[in-house]
Coordinates of C-alpha atoms in Angstrom, one line a residue:
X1 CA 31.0 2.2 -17.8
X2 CA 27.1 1.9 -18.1
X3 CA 25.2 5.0 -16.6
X4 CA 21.6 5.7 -15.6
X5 CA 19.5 8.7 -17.4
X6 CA 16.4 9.8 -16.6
X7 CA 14.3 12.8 -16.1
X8 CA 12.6 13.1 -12.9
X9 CA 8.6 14.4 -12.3
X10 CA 6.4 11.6 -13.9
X11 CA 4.4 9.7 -12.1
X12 CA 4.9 5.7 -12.6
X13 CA 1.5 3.7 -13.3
X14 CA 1.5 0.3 -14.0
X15 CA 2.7 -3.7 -13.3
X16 CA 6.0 -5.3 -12.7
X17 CA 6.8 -8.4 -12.0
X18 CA 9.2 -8.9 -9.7
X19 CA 12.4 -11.1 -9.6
X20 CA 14.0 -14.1 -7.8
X21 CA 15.5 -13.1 -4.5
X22 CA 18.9 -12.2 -5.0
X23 CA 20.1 -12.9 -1.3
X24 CA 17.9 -16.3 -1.5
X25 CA 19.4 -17.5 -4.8
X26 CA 23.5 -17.1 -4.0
X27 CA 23.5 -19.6 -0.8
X28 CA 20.9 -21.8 -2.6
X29 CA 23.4 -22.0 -5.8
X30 CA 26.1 -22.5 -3.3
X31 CA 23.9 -25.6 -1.7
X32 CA 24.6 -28.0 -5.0
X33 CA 27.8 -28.6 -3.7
X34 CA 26.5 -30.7 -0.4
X35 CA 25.4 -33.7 -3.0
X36 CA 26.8 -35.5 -6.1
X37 CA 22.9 -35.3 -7.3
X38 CA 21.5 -32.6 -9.9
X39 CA 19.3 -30.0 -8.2
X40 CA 16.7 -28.5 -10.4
X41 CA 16.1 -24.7 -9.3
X42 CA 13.6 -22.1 -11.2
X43 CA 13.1 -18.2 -10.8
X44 CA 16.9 -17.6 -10.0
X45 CA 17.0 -13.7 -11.4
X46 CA 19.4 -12.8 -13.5
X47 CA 22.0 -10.5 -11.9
X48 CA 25.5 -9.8 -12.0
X49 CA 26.2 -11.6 -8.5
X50 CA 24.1 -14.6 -9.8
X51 CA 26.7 -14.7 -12.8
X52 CA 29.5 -14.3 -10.6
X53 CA 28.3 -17.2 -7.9
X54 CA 28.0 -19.5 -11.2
X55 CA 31.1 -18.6 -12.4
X56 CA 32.7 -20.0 -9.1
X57 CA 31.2 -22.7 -9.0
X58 CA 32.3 -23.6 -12.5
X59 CA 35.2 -23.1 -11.5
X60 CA 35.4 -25.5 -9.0
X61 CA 33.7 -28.5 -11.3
X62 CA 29.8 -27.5 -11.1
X63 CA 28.4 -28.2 -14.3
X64 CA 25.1 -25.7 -14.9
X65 CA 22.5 -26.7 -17.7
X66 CA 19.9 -23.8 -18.4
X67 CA 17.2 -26.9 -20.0
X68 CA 15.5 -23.9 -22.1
X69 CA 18.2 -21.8 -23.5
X70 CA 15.8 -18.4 -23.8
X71 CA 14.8 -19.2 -19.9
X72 CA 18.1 -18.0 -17.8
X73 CA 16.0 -18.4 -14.5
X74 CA 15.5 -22.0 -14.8
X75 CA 19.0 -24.1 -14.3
X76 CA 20.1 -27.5 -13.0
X77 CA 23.5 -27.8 -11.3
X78 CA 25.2 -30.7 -10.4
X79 CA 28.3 -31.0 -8.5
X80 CA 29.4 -34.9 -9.1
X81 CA 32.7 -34.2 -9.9
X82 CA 34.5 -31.4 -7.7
X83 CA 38.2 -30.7 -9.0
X84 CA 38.8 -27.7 -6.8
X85 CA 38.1 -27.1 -2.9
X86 CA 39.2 -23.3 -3.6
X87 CA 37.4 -20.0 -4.4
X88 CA 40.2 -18.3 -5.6
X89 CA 41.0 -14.3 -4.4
X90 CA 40.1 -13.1 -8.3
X91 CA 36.8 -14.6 -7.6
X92 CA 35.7 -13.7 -4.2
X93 CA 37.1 -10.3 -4.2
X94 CA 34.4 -8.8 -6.0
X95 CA 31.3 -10.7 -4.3
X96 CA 31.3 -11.5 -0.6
X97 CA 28.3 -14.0 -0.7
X98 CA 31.3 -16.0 -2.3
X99 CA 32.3 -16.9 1.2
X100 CA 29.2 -19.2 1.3
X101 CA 30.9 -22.2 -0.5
X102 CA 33.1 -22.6 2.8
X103 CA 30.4 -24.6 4.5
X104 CA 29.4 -27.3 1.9
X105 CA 32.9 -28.0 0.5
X106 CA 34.5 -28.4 4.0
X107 CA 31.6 -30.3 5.1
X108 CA 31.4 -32.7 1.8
X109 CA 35.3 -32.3 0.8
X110 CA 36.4 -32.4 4.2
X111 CA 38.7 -29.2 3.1
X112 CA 37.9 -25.5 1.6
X113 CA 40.7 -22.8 0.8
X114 CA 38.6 -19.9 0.6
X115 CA 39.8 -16.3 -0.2
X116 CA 38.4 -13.5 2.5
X117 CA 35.7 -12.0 1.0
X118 CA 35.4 -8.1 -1.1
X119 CA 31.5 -7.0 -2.3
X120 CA 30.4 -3.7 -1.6
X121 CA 32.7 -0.9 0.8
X122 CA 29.9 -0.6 3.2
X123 CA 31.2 -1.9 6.2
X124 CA 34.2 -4.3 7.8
X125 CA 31.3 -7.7 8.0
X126 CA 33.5 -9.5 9.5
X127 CA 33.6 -13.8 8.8
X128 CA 34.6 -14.3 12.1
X129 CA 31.3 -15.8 13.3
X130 CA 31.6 -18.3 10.6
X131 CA 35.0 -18.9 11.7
X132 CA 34.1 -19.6 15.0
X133 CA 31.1 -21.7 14.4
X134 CA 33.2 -24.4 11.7
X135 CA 35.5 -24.7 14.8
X136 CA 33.1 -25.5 17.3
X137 CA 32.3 -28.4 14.8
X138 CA 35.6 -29.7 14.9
X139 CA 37.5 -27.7 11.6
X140 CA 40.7 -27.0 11.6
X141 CA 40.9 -23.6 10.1
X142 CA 44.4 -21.1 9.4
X143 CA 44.2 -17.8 8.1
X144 CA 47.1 -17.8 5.2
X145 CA 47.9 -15.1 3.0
X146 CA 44.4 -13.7 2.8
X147 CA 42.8 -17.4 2.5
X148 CA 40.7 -19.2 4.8
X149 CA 42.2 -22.9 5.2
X150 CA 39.8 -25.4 6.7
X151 CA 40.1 -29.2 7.0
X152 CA 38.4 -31.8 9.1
X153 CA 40.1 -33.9 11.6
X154 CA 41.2 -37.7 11.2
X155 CA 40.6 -40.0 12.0
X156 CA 37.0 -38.9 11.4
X157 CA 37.1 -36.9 8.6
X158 CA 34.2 -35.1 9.2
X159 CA 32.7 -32.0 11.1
X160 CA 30.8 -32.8 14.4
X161 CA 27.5 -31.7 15.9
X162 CA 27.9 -28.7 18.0
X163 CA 25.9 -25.9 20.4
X164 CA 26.4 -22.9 18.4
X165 CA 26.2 -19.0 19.8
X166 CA 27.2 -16.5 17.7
X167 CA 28.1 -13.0 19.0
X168 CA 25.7 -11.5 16.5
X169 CA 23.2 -12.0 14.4
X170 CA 24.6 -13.4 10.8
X171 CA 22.7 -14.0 7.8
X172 CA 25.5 -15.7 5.9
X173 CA 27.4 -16.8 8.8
X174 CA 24.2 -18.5 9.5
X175 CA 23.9 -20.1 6.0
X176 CA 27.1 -21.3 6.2
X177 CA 26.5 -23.4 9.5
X178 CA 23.3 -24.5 8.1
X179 CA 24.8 -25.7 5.0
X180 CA 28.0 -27.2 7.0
X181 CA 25.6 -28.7 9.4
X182 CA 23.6 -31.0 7.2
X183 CA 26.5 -33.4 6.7
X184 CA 28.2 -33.5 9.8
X185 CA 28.2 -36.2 12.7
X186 CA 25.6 -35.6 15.5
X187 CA 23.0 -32.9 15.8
X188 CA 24.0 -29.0 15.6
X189 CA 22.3 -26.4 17.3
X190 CA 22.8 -22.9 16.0
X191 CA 21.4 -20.2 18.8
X192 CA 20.7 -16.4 17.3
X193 CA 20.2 -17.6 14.3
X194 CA 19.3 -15.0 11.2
X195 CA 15.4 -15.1 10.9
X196 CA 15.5 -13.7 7.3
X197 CA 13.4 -15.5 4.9
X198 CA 16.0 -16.1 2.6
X199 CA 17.7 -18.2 5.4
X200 CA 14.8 -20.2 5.3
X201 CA 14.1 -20.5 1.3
X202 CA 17.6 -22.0 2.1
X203 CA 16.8 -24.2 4.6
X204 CA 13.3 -25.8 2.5
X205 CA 15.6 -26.4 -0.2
X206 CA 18.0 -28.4 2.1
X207 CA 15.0 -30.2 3.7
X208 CA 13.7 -31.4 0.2
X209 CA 17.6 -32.7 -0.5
X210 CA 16.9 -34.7 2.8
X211 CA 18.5 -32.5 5.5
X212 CA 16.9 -33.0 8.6
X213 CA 16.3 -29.5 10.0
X214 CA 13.5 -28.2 13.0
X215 CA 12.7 -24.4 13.6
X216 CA 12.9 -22.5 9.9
X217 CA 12.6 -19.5 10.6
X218 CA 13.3 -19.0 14.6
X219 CA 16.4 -17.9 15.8
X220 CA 16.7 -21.7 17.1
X221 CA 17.9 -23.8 14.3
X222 CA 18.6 -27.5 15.0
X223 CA 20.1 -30.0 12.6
X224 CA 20.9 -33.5 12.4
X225 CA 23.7 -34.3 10.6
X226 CA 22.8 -37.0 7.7
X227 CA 25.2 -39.3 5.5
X228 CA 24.4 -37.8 2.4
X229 CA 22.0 -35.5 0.5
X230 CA 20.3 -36.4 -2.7
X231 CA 18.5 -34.4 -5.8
X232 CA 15.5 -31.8 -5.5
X233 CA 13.6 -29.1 -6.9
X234 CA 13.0 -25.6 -6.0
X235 CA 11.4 -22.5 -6.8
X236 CA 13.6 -19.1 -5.2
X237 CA 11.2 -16.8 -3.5
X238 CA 11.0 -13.3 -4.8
X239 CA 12.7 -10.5 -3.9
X240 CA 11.8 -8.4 -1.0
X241 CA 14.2 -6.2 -1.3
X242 CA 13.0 -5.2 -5.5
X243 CA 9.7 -5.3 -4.4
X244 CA 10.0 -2.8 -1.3
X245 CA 12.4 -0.2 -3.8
X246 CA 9.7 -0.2 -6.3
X247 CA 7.3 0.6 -3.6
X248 CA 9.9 3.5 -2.4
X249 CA 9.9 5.1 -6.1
X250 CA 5.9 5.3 -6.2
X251 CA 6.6 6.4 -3.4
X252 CA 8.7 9.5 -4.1
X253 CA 7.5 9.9 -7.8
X254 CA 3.8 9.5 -7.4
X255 CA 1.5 7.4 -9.1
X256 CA -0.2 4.1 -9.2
X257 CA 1.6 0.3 -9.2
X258 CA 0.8 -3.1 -9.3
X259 CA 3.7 -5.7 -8.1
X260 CA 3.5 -9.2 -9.3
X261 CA 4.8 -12.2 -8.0
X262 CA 5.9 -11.1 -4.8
X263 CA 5.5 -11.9 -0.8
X264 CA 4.1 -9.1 0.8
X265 CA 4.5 -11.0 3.8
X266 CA 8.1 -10.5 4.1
X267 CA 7.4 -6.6 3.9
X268 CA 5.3 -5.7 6.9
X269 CA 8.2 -3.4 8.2
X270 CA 8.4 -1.5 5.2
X271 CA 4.8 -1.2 4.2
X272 CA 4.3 0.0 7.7
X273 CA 6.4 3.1 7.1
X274 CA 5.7 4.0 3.8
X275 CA 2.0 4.0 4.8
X276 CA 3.0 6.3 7.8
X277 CA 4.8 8.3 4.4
X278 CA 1.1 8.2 2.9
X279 CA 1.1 5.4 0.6
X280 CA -2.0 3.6 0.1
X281 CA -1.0 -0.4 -0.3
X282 CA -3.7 -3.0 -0.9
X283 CA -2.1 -6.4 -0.8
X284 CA -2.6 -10.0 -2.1
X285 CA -0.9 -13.5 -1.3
X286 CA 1.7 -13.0 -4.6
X287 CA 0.8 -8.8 -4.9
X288 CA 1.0 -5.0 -4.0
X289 CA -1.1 -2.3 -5.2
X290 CA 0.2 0.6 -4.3
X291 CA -0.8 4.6 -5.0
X292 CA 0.5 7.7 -3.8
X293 CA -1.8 10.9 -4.8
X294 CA 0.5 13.4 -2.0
X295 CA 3.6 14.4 -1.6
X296 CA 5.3 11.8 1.3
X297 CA 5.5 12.8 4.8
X298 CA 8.8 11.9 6.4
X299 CA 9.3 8.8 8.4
X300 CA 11.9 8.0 11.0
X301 CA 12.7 4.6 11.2
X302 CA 15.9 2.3 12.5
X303 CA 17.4 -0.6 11.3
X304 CA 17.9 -4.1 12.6
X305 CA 17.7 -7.9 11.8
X306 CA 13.9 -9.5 10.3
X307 CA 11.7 -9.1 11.2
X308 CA 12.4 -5.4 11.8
X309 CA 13.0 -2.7 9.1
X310 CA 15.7 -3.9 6.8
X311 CA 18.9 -2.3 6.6
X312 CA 19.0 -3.0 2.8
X313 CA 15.7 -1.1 2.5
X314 CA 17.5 2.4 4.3
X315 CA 18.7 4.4 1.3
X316 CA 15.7 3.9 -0.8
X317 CA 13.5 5.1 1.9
X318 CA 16.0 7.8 2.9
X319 CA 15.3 9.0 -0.9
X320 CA 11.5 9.1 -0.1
X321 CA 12.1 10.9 2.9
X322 CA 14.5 13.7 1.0
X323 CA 11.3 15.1 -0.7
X324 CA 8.9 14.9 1.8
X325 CA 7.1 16.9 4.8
X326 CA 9.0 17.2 7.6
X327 CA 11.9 15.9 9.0
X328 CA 13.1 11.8 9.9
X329 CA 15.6 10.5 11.5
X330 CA 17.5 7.4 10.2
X331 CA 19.4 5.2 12.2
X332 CA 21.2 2.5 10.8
X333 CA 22.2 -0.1 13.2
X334 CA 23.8 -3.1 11.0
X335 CA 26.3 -1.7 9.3
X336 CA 28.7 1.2 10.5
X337 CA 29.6 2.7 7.2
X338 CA 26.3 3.0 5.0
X339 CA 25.7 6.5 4.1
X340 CA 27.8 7.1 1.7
X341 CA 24.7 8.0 -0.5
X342 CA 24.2 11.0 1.5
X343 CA 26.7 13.4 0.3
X344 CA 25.4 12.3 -3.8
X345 CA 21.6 12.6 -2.4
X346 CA 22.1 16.1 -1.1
X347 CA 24.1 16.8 -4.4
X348 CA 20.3 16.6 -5.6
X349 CA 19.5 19.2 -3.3
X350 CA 18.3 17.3 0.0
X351 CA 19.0 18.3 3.3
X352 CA 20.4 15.5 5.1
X353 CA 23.2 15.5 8.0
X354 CA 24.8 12.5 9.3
X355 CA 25.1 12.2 13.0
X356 CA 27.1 9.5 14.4
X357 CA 24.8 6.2 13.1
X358 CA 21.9 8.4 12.4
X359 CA 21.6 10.5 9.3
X360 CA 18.7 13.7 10.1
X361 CA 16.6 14.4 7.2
X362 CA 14.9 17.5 6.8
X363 CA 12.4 17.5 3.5
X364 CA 12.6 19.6 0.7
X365 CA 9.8 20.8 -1.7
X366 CA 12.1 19.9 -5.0
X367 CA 15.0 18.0 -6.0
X368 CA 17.4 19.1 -8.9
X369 CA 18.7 16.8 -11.5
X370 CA 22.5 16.3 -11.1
X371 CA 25.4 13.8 -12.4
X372 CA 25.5 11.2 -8.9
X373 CA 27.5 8.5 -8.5
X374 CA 26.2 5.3 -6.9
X375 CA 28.8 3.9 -4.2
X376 CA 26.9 0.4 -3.6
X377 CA 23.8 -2.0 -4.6
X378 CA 21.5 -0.3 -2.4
X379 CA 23.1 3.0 -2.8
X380 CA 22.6 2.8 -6.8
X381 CA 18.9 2.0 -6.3
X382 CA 18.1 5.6 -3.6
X383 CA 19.2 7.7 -6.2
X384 CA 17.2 5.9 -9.1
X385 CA 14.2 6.8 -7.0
X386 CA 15.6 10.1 -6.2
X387 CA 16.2 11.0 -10.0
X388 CA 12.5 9.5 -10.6
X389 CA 11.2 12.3 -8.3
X390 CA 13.8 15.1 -8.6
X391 CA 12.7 17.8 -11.7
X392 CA 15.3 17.8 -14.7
X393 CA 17.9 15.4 -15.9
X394 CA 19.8 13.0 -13.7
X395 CA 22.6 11.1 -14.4
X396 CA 23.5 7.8 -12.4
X397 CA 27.2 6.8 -13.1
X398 CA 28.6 3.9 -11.9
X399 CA 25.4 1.4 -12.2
X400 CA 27.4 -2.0 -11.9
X401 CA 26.6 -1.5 -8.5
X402 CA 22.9 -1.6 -9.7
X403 CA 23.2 -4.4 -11.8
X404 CA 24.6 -6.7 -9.0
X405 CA 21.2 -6.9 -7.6
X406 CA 18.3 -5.6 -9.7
X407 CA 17.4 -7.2 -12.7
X408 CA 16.8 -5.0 -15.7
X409 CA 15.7 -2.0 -13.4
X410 CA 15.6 0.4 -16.3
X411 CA 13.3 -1.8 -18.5
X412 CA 10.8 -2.3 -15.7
X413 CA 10.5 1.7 -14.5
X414 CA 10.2 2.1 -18.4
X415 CA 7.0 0.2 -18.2
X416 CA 5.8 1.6 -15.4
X417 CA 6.3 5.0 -17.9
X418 CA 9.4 6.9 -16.5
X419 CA 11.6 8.6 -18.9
X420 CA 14.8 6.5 -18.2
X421 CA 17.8 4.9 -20.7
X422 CA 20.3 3.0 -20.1
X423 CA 23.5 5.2 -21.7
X424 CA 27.1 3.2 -22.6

């Protein structure tokens, strides 16, 4: 198993160019099953979860041509000829985005046998909601020996229009009702809808394949089914959530950064706080300049949907706040079990105590090197920054979680001049 190695006290200076949008690419791969057209897509990164998603589809009769073969970001996938209306248990268990080809198979196939979803131990996530919402269009849908089974009812064949409420707020639930929604009979309204911009990346690609779709980015999404969808290009947007964790390491390490090809409009929560931390951020329409000439004061924040602080942006600030003036609290409101980087963090020598769905952290001068092991994606990427800033060696075991959502982490914080390796 790969592991992380660095040693901790330099300050980063710099550019990186940031990738694709991880959570933008998987539902927009997922998207060339709603025509028998080609769909042409560029800056998809090149992660672990991106392999994964392409395998499925494979799997299921997507063909994927890479028209430069040194260019891995540019792709065109075309799902003509579909032999399989099943993501298969093997498959799903170790992504949970992989539930996201239930919508366009049902709705294009008119049946999906899709295995309930694994990914990372941070939480139950239930798929109820998207459950709920394919039945309010008409689906039929069993759970079978850990499969969801979903057909459409004769003598239409096809899913039908429907007001939509979902309990809570969903990103993928939400992408999967989008996605079903294009194809089905009648107009669909789906009411606290996800805001996130990678719900509406999604949603511009389905409007350039001819969907028919008013209120991107509201929490008021309404769609009128169409007969079919046809080809298009795209371009993913970048990452948010690499941009904002390169931001946290200058953060904690110190230094001076320049991030390329990036939206610092989909940041404003975080670059709010980590200005309150002390970082000086100059920004662009596709870049962040960021410096940090102090040590960080600590900043308590709480988590919650977009366009509030993201919860997929708590541990890497939680790291920033380990080593800085003063105490935070933390409160993490999306997902009930997500501090299991705690307990590794303070094996670095921070002073951080979980209360209930709040974690209290009180700053420390210093962290210590130590052997950590990361427990998720997110997880994987606080105590990288953690072991940027901390003095001595640390070792990151466990990095697949890493690699499932950051692309090349270690070759881009070497150019930025930390002292990190990649060991096998």
């Amino acid at each position: 198993m790969d592991k992380l190695r660095m040693l901790g006290g330099i300050p980063l200076k710099g550019e990186v160019v940031i990738a694709g949008a991880k959570n933008a690419a998987l539902p927009i791969l997922c998207a060339c099953l709603l025509t028998d057209q080609s769909i042409t897509l560029r800056n998809v990164p090149e992660l672990q979860d991106v392999r994964t998603m392409l395998k499925l589809l494979q799997e299921i009769g997507v063909t994927v041509e890479y028209p430069d073969v040194n260019d891995r970001t540019h792709l065109i996938l075309n799902a003509a000829n579909i032999k399989s209306s099943e993501a298969t248990y093997e498959m799903v268990k170790t992504m949970r985005a992989s539930i996201l080809v239930l919508g366009p198979l049902l709705t294009r196939m008119h049946s999906a046998k899709v295995s309930l979803p694994g990914g990372c131990a941070i939480g139950a996530r239930p798929v109820d909601q998207h459950i709920k919402g394919l039945k309010a269009m008409g689906a039929t849908i069993k759970i079978k020996s850990g499969y969801i089974q979903a057909e459409t009812k004769p003598p239409l064949n096809r899913l039908l229009g429907a007001s939509i409420v979902t309990d809570m707020i969903t990103v993928t639930g939400t992408e999967n009702l989008l996605m079903a929604a294009t194809l089905a009979s009648g107009t669909t309204v789906l009411e606290n809808a996800a805001r996130e911009p990678e719900v509406s990346d999604l949603a511009e690609l389905l409007v350039k394949m001819g969907a028919k779709i008013t209120g991107i980015g509201s929490d008021r999404l309404v769609i009128e089914g169409v007969e079919s969808l046809h080809s298009a290009e795209h371009s993913v947007i970048p990452d948010r959530i690499e941009a904002g964790t390169f931001l946290c390491a200058v953060a904690a390490a110190g230094g001076e950064i320049t991030l390329k090809h990036c939206r610092p409009d989909t940041l404003d929560a975080v670059i709010v706080k980590l200005k309150e931390a002390g970082l000086i951020v100059e920004t662009g329409s596709d870049w962040i300049k960021a410096t940090m000439q102090s040590r960080p004061k600590a900043v308590s924040f709480r988590t919650s949907e977009y366009p509030a602080f993201p919860t997929d942006m708590q541990a890497q600030l939680m790291a920033v706040n380990a080593i800085a003036s003063g105490s935070a609290s933390i409160t993490e409101t999306i997902f009930e079990n997500r501090f299991m980087h705690v307990q590794e963090l303070n094996r670095l020598g921070a002073d951080i105590a979980i209360e209930g769905n709040t974690a209290i952290a009180q700053g420390v001068e210093k962290l210590s090197g130590a052997i950590v092991m990361a427990t998720d994606l997110r997880a994987s990427a606080s105590l990288v920054i953690a072991g940027l800033a901390a003095q001595g060696e640390t070792q990151v075991d466990r990095i697949y979680h890493l690699d499932r959502g950051y692309d090349r982490m270690e070759q881009k914080l070497t150019l930025l001049g930390a002292n990190i390796q990649r060991v096998k």
